[in-house]
Coordinates of C-alpha atoms in Angstrom, one line a residue:
M1 CA 142.2 33.5 149.6
V2 CA 139.0 32.0 151.7
R3 CA 136.8 35.2 151.6
L4 CA 137.2 34.5 147.4
F5 CA 137.0 30.7 147.3
L6 CA 134.1 31.0 149.3
L7 CA 133.2 33.0 146.8
L8 CA 133.4 31.1 143.6
L9 CA 131.8 28.5 145.9
C10 CA 127.9 30.3 146.3
L11 CA 128.4 32.2 141.9
G12 CA 126.0 29.2 141.5
F13 CA 123.6 29.2 144.3
S14 CA 122.6 33.0 143.8
L15 CA 119.5 30.9 140.9
I16 CA 117.5 29.1 143.6
Q17 CA 116.6 32.6 145.5
A18 CA 113.9 33.6 142.6
D19 CA 111.2 32.3 145.1
A20 CA 112.0 33.8 148.1
A21 CA 114.1 37.7 146.7
T22 CA 109.7 38.0 145.4
W23 CA 108.2 40.0 148.1
W24 CA 112.1 41.2 149.0
Q25 CA 112.0 42.9 144.6
E26 CA 108.9 45.0 145.6
H27 CA 108.6 46.1 149.2
T28 CA 112.0 48.0 149.4
D29 CA 111.3 51.0 152.1
P30 CA 112.1 49.4 154.8
L31 CA 109.8 52.0 157.0
T32 CA 106.9 50.5 155.5
W33 CA 108.0 46.4 156.8
T34 CA 105.0 46.5 159.1
A35 CA 102.5 48.1 157.6
E36 CA 102.8 45.3 154.1
R37 CA 103.1 42.5 157.1
E38 CA 99.5 43.5 158.4
T39 CA 98.3 43.5 154.2
L40 CA 100.7 39.6 153.4
K41 CA 98.8 38.4 156.2
F42 CA 95.3 39.3 155.4
S43 CA 96.5 38.2 152.4
L44 CA 98.0 34.9 152.9
Q45 CA 94.9 33.5 155.2
K46 CA 92.9 34.8 152.3
E47 CA 94.8 32.1 149.6
F48 CA 94.5 29.8 152.3
S49 CA 91.4 29.5 153.1
K50 CA 90.0 28.8 149.6
K51 CA 93.0 25.6 149.4
K52 CA 92.6 22.6 150.1
P53 CA 96.7 21.5 152.5
G54 CA 97.1 19.2 149.8
D55 CA 97.8 21.6 147.9
V56 CA 100.1 23.7 149.4
K57 CA 103.9 22.3 148.8
A58 CA 107.1 23.8 151.5
D59 CA 108.6 24.9 148.7
S60 CA 105.2 26.8 146.7
I61 CA 105.3 30.7 146.9
E62 CA 102.4 30.8 149.0
A63 CA 104.8 28.2 151.4
A64 CA 108.0 30.9 150.5
N65 CA 105.6 34.5 151.4
F66 CA 104.3 32.8 154.8
R67 CA 108.0 33.4 155.8
V68 CA 108.8 36.2 154.6
W69 CA 105.4 37.0 157.2
Q70 CA 107.0 35.0 159.9
W71 CA 110.8 37.1 158.7
L72 CA 109.5 40.4 159.3
E73 CA 107.5 39.9 163.3
Y74 CA 111.8 40.7 163.8
A75 CA 112.3 43.3 161.1
R76 CA 113.0 46.8 164.2
P77 CA 112.6 50.1 163.4
D78 CA 116.3 50.8 165.4
F79 CA 117.8 49.4 162.1
S80 CA 120.3 50.7 161.0
Q81 CA 120.8 51.4 157.2
E82 CA 123.3 48.5 157.3
E83 CA 120.9 45.7 159.2
V84 CA 117.8 47.0 157.7
A85 CA 119.9 45.4 154.5
A86 CA 121.3 42.0 155.7
F87 CA 118.0 41.9 157.2
R88 CA 116.1 41.9 153.3
S89 CA 119.0 39.3 152.1
L90 CA 118.6 36.9 154.8
G91 CA 114.8 37.7 153.7
E92 CA 115.9 36.7 150.1
N93 CA 118.7 33.3 150.9
S94 CA 115.3 31.0 151.2
Q95 CA 118.8 28.8 152.3
L96 CA 118.7 30.3 155.3
L97 CA 115.1 31.6 156.5
R98 CA 113.4 28.4 156.0
P99 CA 116.0 26.6 158.4
F100 CA 115.1 29.4 161.1
L101 CA 112.2 29.5 161.3
E102 CA 111.4 25.7 161.0
N103 CA 113.5 25.6 163.5
L104 CA 112.7 28.3 166.1
R105 CA 111.1 27.1 169.3
P106 CA 108.9 29.2 172.5
E107 CA 111.4 28.4 175.0
D108 CA 114.9 30.5 171.9
D109 CA 115.6 34.5 172.4
A110 CA 114.2 34.6 168.3
I111 CA 115.1 38.6 168.9
E112 CA 119.2 37.5 170.4
A113 CA 119.1 34.6 167.5
V114 CA 118.2 37.6 164.5
R115 CA 120.8 39.6 166.0
I116 CA 123.4 37.0 165.4
L117 CA 122.4 36.0 162.2
L118 CA 122.3 39.9 161.3
R119 CA 125.8 39.7 163.0
I120 CA 127.2 37.3 160.6
Q121 CA 125.5 38.8 157.4
L122 CA 127.3 41.5 158.0
E123 CA 130.9 40.2 158.3
H124 CA 131.0 37.5 156.8
P125 CA 128.6 36.8 153.7
E126 CA 130.0 34.5 152.9
C127 CA 130.3 31.8 155.0
I128 CA 126.8 31.9 155.3
Q129 CA 125.9 31.3 151.4
V130 CA 127.9 28.2 151.7
L131 CA 126.6 26.7 155.3
P132 CA 122.8 28.5 156.0
C133 CA 122.5 25.8 158.3
L134 CA 125.4 26.1 160.6
A135 CA 124.5 29.4 160.9
V136 CA 121.1 29.1 162.0
A137 CA 122.5 26.2 164.2
I138 CA 124.8 28.4 166.0
A139 CA 122.7 31.5 166.1
L140 CA 120.1 29.3 167.8
V141 CA 122.6 27.2 169.6
F142 CA 124.0 31.0 171.3
D143 CA 120.6 32.7 172.1
Q144 CA 121.1 31.7 175.3
P145 CA 123.6 31.2 177.7
F146 CA 125.5 27.9 178.7
P147 CA 124.3 25.4 182.2
K148 CA 125.9 26.9 185.1
G149 CA 127.0 22.8 185.6
W150 CA 128.1 22.6 181.7
P151 CA 130.4 20.0 180.5
H152 CA 128.5 17.8 184.4
H153 CA 128.5 17.9 187.8
Q154 CA 131.9 16.3 188.0
V155 CA 134.3 18.3 187.2
A156 CA 135.2 22.0 188.8
H157 CA 134.2 24.4 186.7
E158 CA 137.0 26.9 187.0
L159 CA 139.2 23.2 185.6
V160 CA 137.3 23.2 182.0
P161 CA 138.8 25.2 180.1
L162 CA 136.3 27.5 177.8
E163 CA 135.8 30.9 176.6
K164 CA 133.3 32.8 176.1
V165 CA 132.4 32.0 172.3
D166 CA 132.0 35.3 169.4
P167 CA 129.1 33.6 167.9
V168 CA 130.3 35.2 164.3
R169 CA 133.7 33.9 164.9
R170 CA 132.7 30.7 165.6
M171 CA 131.2 30.4 162.0
Q172 CA 134.0 31.9 160.7
Q173 CA 136.2 29.5 162.3
M174 CA 134.5 26.1 161.2
T175 CA 133.7 27.3 157.8
E176 CA 136.7 27.9 156.9
L177 CA 137.1 23.9 158.0
Q178 CA 134.9 23.0 156.3
V179 CA 136.5 24.6 153.1
A180 CA 140.2 22.8 153.8
R181 CA 138.4 19.4 155.0
R182 CA 140.1 19.2 157.8
Y183 CA 136.3 17.6 159.7
L184 CA 135.5 13.5 158.5
S185 CA 131.3 14.8 157.2
D186 CA 131.2 17.9 155.0
L187 CA 128.5 20.5 157.5
R188 CA 126.5 20.8 154.2
D189 CA 125.2 17.0 155.1
F190 CA 123.7 17.8 158.6
T191 CA 120.7 19.2 158.9
V192 CA 120.4 21.9 162.0
S193 CA 119.0 19.9 163.6
E194 CA 121.6 17.6 163.6
M195 CA 124.4 20.6 163.3
K196 CA 123.5 21.5 166.5
F197 CA 125.0 18.6 168.4
I198 CA 129.1 20.0 166.6
V199 CA 128.5 23.6 168.0
D200 CA 127.7 22.9 171.2
H201 CA 130.5 24.1 172.8
P202 CA 132.5 26.5 174.5
L203 CA 135.7 25.6 174.5
V204 CA 139.2 27.2 173.8
D205 CA 139.9 26.6 170.5
T206 CA 143.5 24.6 171.5
E207 CA 141.8 22.2 173.1
M208 CA 139.5 21.7 170.2
E209 CA 142.5 22.0 167.2
W210 CA 144.8 19.6 169.9
A211 CA 141.5 17.6 169.2
R212 CA 141.7 17.5 165.2
K213 CA 145.8 16.9 165.9
N214 CA 145.9 14.3 168.4
V215 CA 142.9 12.0 168.0
T216 CA 143.1 9.9 164.9
A217 CA 139.6 7.8 165.1
S218 CA 138.1 7.1 161.4
R219 CA 134.0 8.2 161.5
S220 CA 132.9 4.6 161.5
G221 CA 135.5 3.5 163.8
F222 CA 134.2 7.0 166.2
S223 CA 132.9 4.6 168.9
K224 CA 136.2 3.5 169.4
V225 CA 137.2 7.0 171.2
F226 CA 135.6 6.6 174.5
S227 CA 137.1 3.6 175.0
S228 CA 140.4 4.8 174.1
I229 CA 140.8 7.0 177.7
R230 CA 142.4 3.9 179.8
Y231 CA 139.8 3.8 183.0
D232 CA 141.3 4.8 186.4
I233 CA 139.5 1.7 188.3
R234 CA 142.0 3.0 191.8
R235 CA 139.6 6.2 191.4
Y236 CA 137.0 4.9 191.0
E237 CA 137.6 2.5 193.8
S238 CA 139.1 5.2 196.1
N239 CA 135.0 7.6 195.3
Q240 CA 136.9 10.0 194.0
L241 CA 134.1 10.3 190.9
V242 CA 135.2 14.1 191.2
W243 CA 138.2 14.7 188.6
P244 CA 141.1 15.8 191.4
Y245 CA 144.0 16.9 188.9
G246 CA 144.5 20.8 187.3
P247 CA 143.2 21.6 184.3
Y248 CA 140.5 19.9 182.0
L249 CA 142.8 19.0 178.7
F250 CA 142.2 16.7 176.4
S251 CA 145.5 15.9 176.8
E252 CA 145.7 15.7 180.6
I253 CA 142.7 13.2 180.0
K254 CA 144.2 10.7 177.7
S255 CA 147.4 11.2 179.7
R256 CA 146.3 10.6 182.9
G257 CA 142.7 8.1 182.4
G258 CA 139.4 8.6 183.8
I259 CA 136.2 7.6 184.2
C260 CA 132.8 7.1 182.6
V261 CA 132.2 11.1 182.6
D262 CA 135.7 11.7 181.5
Q263 CA 135.6 9.4 179.6
A264 CA 132.0 10.0 177.6
Y265 CA 133.5 13.8 177.6
F266 CA 136.9 13.3 175.8
A267 CA 135.0 10.7 172.9
A268 CA 131.4 13.5 172.5
M269 CA 134.3 17.6 172.9
T270 CA 136.3 15.3 170.7
G271 CA 134.0 13.6 168.3
K272 CA 133.0 17.8 167.8
A273 CA 136.0 19.2 167.4
K274 CA 136.5 16.4 164.2
G275 CA 132.7 17.7 163.2
L276 CA 130.7 14.8 164.1
P277 CA 127.5 15.4 165.9
T278 CA 127.4 14.6 168.9
L279 CA 125.6 13.9 172.8
Y280 CA 127.2 13.1 176.3
F281 CA 124.4 10.5 177.8
S282 CA 123.8 9.0 181.2
G283 CA 121.8 6.9 182.6
Q284 CA 120.9 4.8 186.0
G285 CA 122.2 1.1 186.2
E286 CA 122.1 -2.1 188.4
D287 CA 124.8 -0.3 190.5
G288 CA 124.6 3.4 190.1
G289 CA 125.3 6.0 188.1
H290 CA 127.7 5.5 184.1
A291 CA 127.6 8.2 181.6
W292 CA 128.6 7.1 177.9
F293 CA 128.5 9.5 174.5
G294 CA 126.7 8.7 171.3
Y295 CA 127.1 10.0 168.0
M296 CA 125.9 10.4 164.1
D297 CA 127.6 8.2 162.3
S298 CA 126.0 9.4 158.6
P299 CA 123.6 11.7 158.7
G300 CA 120.3 10.7 160.5
R301 CA 121.7 7.6 162.0
W302 CA 122.2 7.3 165.6
E303 CA 124.5 5.3 167.1
T304 CA 123.5 5.9 171.0
D305 CA 125.8 3.2 173.0
C306 CA 129.6 4.0 172.5
G307 CA 130.6 3.0 176.0
R308 CA 127.1 2.3 177.1
Y309 CA 127.4 -0.9 179.0
E310 CA 124.8 -3.8 178.0
S311 CA 124.9 -6.1 181.4
Q312 CA 123.6 -3.0 183.6
N313 CA 120.4 -2.5 181.9
Y314 CA 120.7 0.8 181.1
P315 CA 117.2 1.3 180.2
V316 CA 117.8 4.9 178.2
G317 CA 120.6 7.7 178.5
N318 CA 119.6 11.3 179.2
A319 CA 121.2 13.6 177.7
V320 CA 120.0 18.0 177.0
D321 CA 118.7 19.6 173.8
P322 CA 121.4 22.5 173.4
Q323 CA 119.1 24.5 171.5
T324 CA 116.5 24.1 174.8
W325 CA 119.0 23.3 177.9
R326 CA 115.9 21.1 178.0
P327 CA 116.7 17.2 178.7
I328 CA 116.5 14.8 175.6
S329 CA 116.6 10.7 175.9
D330 CA 118.3 8.5 173.6
T331 CA 114.8 7.2 172.8
E332 CA 113.6 10.3 171.6
L333 CA 116.2 11.1 169.8
L334 CA 115.8 8.4 167.7
F335 CA 112.0 8.8 167.6
L336 CA 112.7 12.0 166.0
A337 CA 115.6 11.1 163.6
K338 CA 112.4 8.4 162.7
S339 CA 110.5 11.5 161.3
R340 CA 112.5 11.7 158.5
E341 CA 113.7 14.9 158.4
R342 CA 114.7 15.9 155.0
S343 CA 111.4 14.0 153.6
P344 CA 108.6 16.1 151.8
G345 CA 106.9 14.4 154.2
Y346 CA 108.2 16.3 157.0
Q347 CA 108.5 19.8 155.6
Q348 CA 105.2 19.2 154.2
A349 CA 103.8 18.6 157.7
K350 CA 106.4 21.0 159.0
L351 CA 104.7 24.3 156.9
F352 CA 100.6 23.2 157.7
T353 CA 101.5 23.2 161.9
D354 CA 103.5 26.3 161.1
L355 CA 100.4 27.4 159.9
A356 CA 98.5 26.4 162.5
R357 CA 100.6 27.2 165.1
T358 CA 99.8 31.3 163.6
L359 CA 97.8 32.8 160.9
V360 CA 95.5 30.2 160.2
R361 CA 94.9 29.3 163.8
E362 CA 91.0 29.7 163.9
D363 CA 90.7 27.2 161.2
A364 CA 94.1 25.4 162.9
N365 CA 92.4 21.6 163.3
R366 CA 92.3 21.2 159.5
W367 CA 95.7 21.9 158.4
L368 CA 96.9 20.2 161.5
D369 CA 94.4 17.1 160.6
A370 CA 96.4 17.2 157.2
A371 CA 100.3 17.5 158.9
L372 CA 98.8 13.8 160.5
E373 CA 97.7 12.6 157.2
V374 CA 101.8 13.4 155.5
Q375 CA 103.4 12.7 158.7
P376 CA 101.3 10.4 161.7
E377 CA 104.1 10.7 163.6
F378 CA 104.9 14.4 163.5
L379 CA 105.3 15.4 167.5
P380 CA 104.3 18.5 166.6
A381 CA 101.0 18.7 165.4
W382 CA 100.3 15.9 168.2
Y383 CA 101.5 18.9 170.2
L384 CA 99.5 21.6 169.0
Q385 CA 96.4 19.9 169.0
A386 CA 96.3 18.8 172.7
E387 CA 97.6 23.3 173.4
L388 CA 94.0 23.9 171.5
L389 CA 92.1 21.6 173.0
N390 CA 92.9 22.8 176.6
E391 CA 92.8 26.7 175.1
R392 CA 89.0 25.9 173.7
E393 CA 88.4 24.8 176.7
A394 CA 87.2 21.0 174.7
S395 CA 85.2 18.8 177.3
P396 CA 86.7 16.3 178.8
E397 CA 85.8 13.5 176.2
A398 CA 87.0 14.9 173.8
K399 CA 90.4 15.3 176.4
K400 CA 90.6 11.7 176.8
D401 CA 89.5 10.6 172.5
F402 CA 92.6 12.8 172.0
W403 CA 95.1 11.7 174.7
V404 CA 93.3 7.1 173.2
R405 CA 94.6 7.8 169.9
F406 CA 97.8 9.6 170.9
T407 CA 99.0 6.1 173.1
K408 CA 98.5 4.1 170.8
R409 CA 100.0 6.1 168.0
F410 CA 102.5 6.1 170.1
A411 CA 102.1 2.7 171.4
N412 CA 105.5 1.8 170.4
F413 CA 107.7 4.6 172.2
A414 CA 108.1 4.0 175.9
D415 CA 108.2 7.8 176.8
L416 CA 105.6 8.8 174.5
R417 CA 103.1 6.0 175.4
V418 CA 103.8 6.3 179.3
Q419 CA 103.1 11.0 178.4
G420 CA 99.6 10.1 177.0
Q421 CA 98.6 7.9 179.8
E422 CA 99.4 9.3 183.0
K423 CA 97.1 12.3 181.3
L424 CA 94.3 9.9 180.9
L425 CA 95.1 9.0 184.5
E426 CA 94.7 12.8 185.0
L427 CA 91.2 13.0 183.5
A428 CA 90.5 10.2 185.1
K429 CA 91.1 10.6 188.8
A430 CA 89.4 14.4 187.8
R431 CA 85.8 13.1 187.2
G432 CA 86.4 10.7 189.9
D433 CA 87.0 7.5 188.0
D434 CA 89.3 5.6 191.0
A435 CA 89.2 2.2 188.6
E436 CA 90.5 3.3 185.9
A437 CA 92.5 5.6 187.6
K438 CA 94.4 2.0 188.8
D439 CA 94.4 0.2 185.9
L440 CA 96.0 3.3 183.6
S441 CA 98.4 2.9 187.4
R442 CA 99.0 -1.0 186.7
Q443 CA 99.3 -0.6 183.3
I444 CA 102.0 1.9 183.8
L445 CA 103.9 -0.3 185.6
V446 CA 103.5 -3.5 183.9
Q447 CA 104.3 -2.0 180.4
N448 CA 107.2 -0.8 181.0
R449 CA 108.4 -3.1 184.2
T450 CA 111.7 -4.7 181.5
R451 CA 112.6 -2.3 178.9
R452 CA 111.3 0.9 180.1
F453 CA 111.3 0.2 184.4
D454 CA 113.0 4.0 184.9
L455 CA 109.4 5.1 183.6
G456 CA 107.2 2.4 185.8
I457 CA 108.9 3.9 188.9
G458 CA 108.3 7.7 187.4
S459 CA 105.4 6.8 187.9
V460 CA 104.7 4.8 190.9
A461 CA 107.0 7.7 192.5
A462 CA 104.5 10.4 190.9
E463 CA 101.4 7.8 193.3
V464 CA 104.0 7.3 196.2
G465 CA 103.5 11.3 196.3
E466 CA 100.7 12.6 196.0
K467 CA 100.4 9.8 199.3
I468 CA 102.6 11.8 201.6
E469 CA 101.2 15.1 200.6
A470 CA 97.5 13.5 201.4
G471 CA 99.5 13.2 204.6
K472 CA 98.1 8.7 203.6
W473 CA 102.1 7.5 204.9
G474 CA 100.0 4.2 204.9
E475 CA 98.6 3.7 202.0
A476 CA 101.9 5.5 201.0
E477 CA 104.4 2.6 202.7
T478 CA 102.2 0.1 201.3
A479 CA 102.5 1.6 197.4
F480 CA 106.2 1.6 197.4
R481 CA 106.9 -1.7 198.8
K482 CA 104.2 -3.4 196.2
A483 CA 106.4 -0.9 193.3
L484 CA 110.0 -2.9 194.7
R485 CA 108.0 -6.2 194.6
E486 CA 107.2 -5.7 191.3
L487 CA 110.6 -4.1 189.6
K488 CA 112.5 -6.3 192.0
G489 CA 116.0 -7.1 189.6
Q490 CA 115.0 -5.1 187.1
A491 CA 115.8 -1.2 188.4
G492 CA 119.1 -0.7 190.5
G493 CA 120.5 2.9 190.3
N494 CA 116.9 4.0 188.9
L495 CA 115.2 2.5 191.6
Y496 CA 117.6 3.4 194.5
Y497 CA 117.5 7.3 193.0
G498 CA 114.4 7.0 191.9
L499 CA 112.0 5.9 194.3
V500 CA 114.1 4.3 197.9
E501 CA 115.8 7.6 198.3
P502 CA 113.7 10.0 197.9
F503 CA 110.4 8.1 200.3
V504 CA 112.9 7.9 202.6
E505 CA 113.7 10.8 203.3
A506 CA 110.5 12.4 202.6
A507 CA 109.6 9.8 205.5
L508 CA 112.5 11.4 208.2
A509 CA 111.8 14.8 206.4
E510 CA 108.4 14.2 208.3
G511 CA 109.0 12.3 211.4
Q512 CA 107.9 9.2 210.0
V513 CA 111.7 7.2 210.7
V514 CA 109.8 3.8 211.3
I515 CA 108.7 4.2 208.3
A516 CA 111.6 5.3 207.0
K517 CA 113.4 1.9 208.8
S518 CA 110.9 0.1 207.7
A519 CA 111.8 1.1 204.5
L520 CA 114.9 1.3 204.5
V521 CA 115.3 -2.2 205.3
E522 CA 112.5 -3.5 202.5
A523 CA 114.9 -1.8 200.1
K524 CA 118.2 -4.1 201.0
R525 CA 116.0 -7.3 200.7
I526 CA 115.3 -5.9 197.3
L527 CA 118.6 -4.8 196.0
C528 CA 120.8 -6.8 198.1
P529 CA 123.4 -3.4 197.2
T530 CA 127.0 -4.7 196.4
K531 CA 129.5 -1.4 198.8
D532 CA 131.7 -1.5 195.8
T533 CA 128.5 0.0 193.7
L534 CA 127.4 3.7 193.4
V535 CA 123.8 1.9 194.5
G536 CA 125.6 0.6 197.3
R537 CA 128.0 3.7 199.0
S538 CA 124.8 5.8 198.4
F539 CA 122.5 3.0 200.2
L540 CA 125.4 3.0 202.8
E541 CA 125.0 6.6 204.0
L542 CA 120.7 7.1 203.9
E543 CA 121.0 3.6 206.4
N544 CA 123.8 5.9 208.8
K545 CA 121.4 9.4 207.8
V546 CA 118.2 7.0 208.8
S547 CA 120.5 5.8 211.9
S548 CA 121.1 8.5 213.7
D549 CA 117.8 10.3 213.3
S550 CA 116.1 7.5 215.2
K551 CA 118.8 7.7 218.1
K552 CA 117.5 11.5 217.8
G553 CA 114.1 10.5 218.5
K554 CA 112.6 12.3 215.5

């Protein structure tokens, strides 16, 4: 019955497929696809060489044929007859093909992602017709294994109710839940880059069903789910930071309470069960580490401070991108949302950048300039320009000019501004310009002293590390003490875990016990850690280690 209903939903869908299907209608023999791909490449290169970028739209026939050319790369001679038919059906489906190719990244296992899409098309084509972006999100998340430490390091892996996810079954289940209107949102409203934050879990079905039945918060009020879990003060005070009970079930967390990692996990995972894109965040505040969560309260709009304590002065929250399992900060997430993925300008910039990366690479600059003209903050275009500068061995002056422009463009985004400044710092050091290198180091520290002091600490730590590697312990200690003074009262856990602890540990490893002891005394004077905080406990452990090494005469 569900399948019949889904098919009825799709009756009008095929009417918009004509442009994407044209090439396939003219090339029905899969044995010729490899040769025809080369012919198509030559034809497209000739066509694009004559066109002004502004005349090429993301929904044009040329763009559709470019996406077909990209898709044909994944055709395989060992496809079965059924797989050939499924591959062609996916290639004809512009509502799937475009988002798949637009969101595919170098870090993805593209072959496995295509295999997942083929399986879904073969077993549940009606689901793809209704939710093509969901199929893409599932393929791009489950193309590679989840990290071994998922969901976080404060629970034993064997206690988490995990399953080996079948992407096809996940697609079918989520489509049925969508049709039954059991989600707080309509999944059709989300893009692939948003949808992947719904599908990114390997929890058993019973857990997610428990959440759908027992978590009753509305979409607008979902931030309250974090505080709905009672904070276990006794557990925190006894320093039991790892879950000390049995199976790590939602029902157990709800019953027993938990510390911040459990509250954030509960809120983020139950949000996914309810059809909301969610993120689990962690960060360092005045007293040490903390976890909270974020969720999308409407398409394109993230709330990233749910359970984040303002009094603790967290500069940024860190999460992971489930497509690559690489870190992504909440400021980067908000920046990505700002890129207006649904806008024609964004889609055009994406098309131009993809063309520059592949089909028209020799003429890449023309297309990248056009991409940044319609979307000035489109990061992939900026990064490809940087890649091409290195690939073509551009002059130091050209590289400096590029990173100066990058830093100015992203002056209001601390993460990106520092990224540009650090590249300029590398160039200054390479040409031996000590004055400019010193000025840039100072800029990074001063500009990020208040709201984004984590970036300043990272830059200082890198500078101290360079001096340690060069054996210049006197200069390293001077830079260390200077940073402590500059960041006094601002950094807390970030300063301790990002600078103090690594510096003292490195000094002990190198036999610099006097420097380690002196650095720790100064850090204690600056940070004033208390014993009832995570930083205070870590500080005490480090003091004991320094004392022990001192007695051994290291």
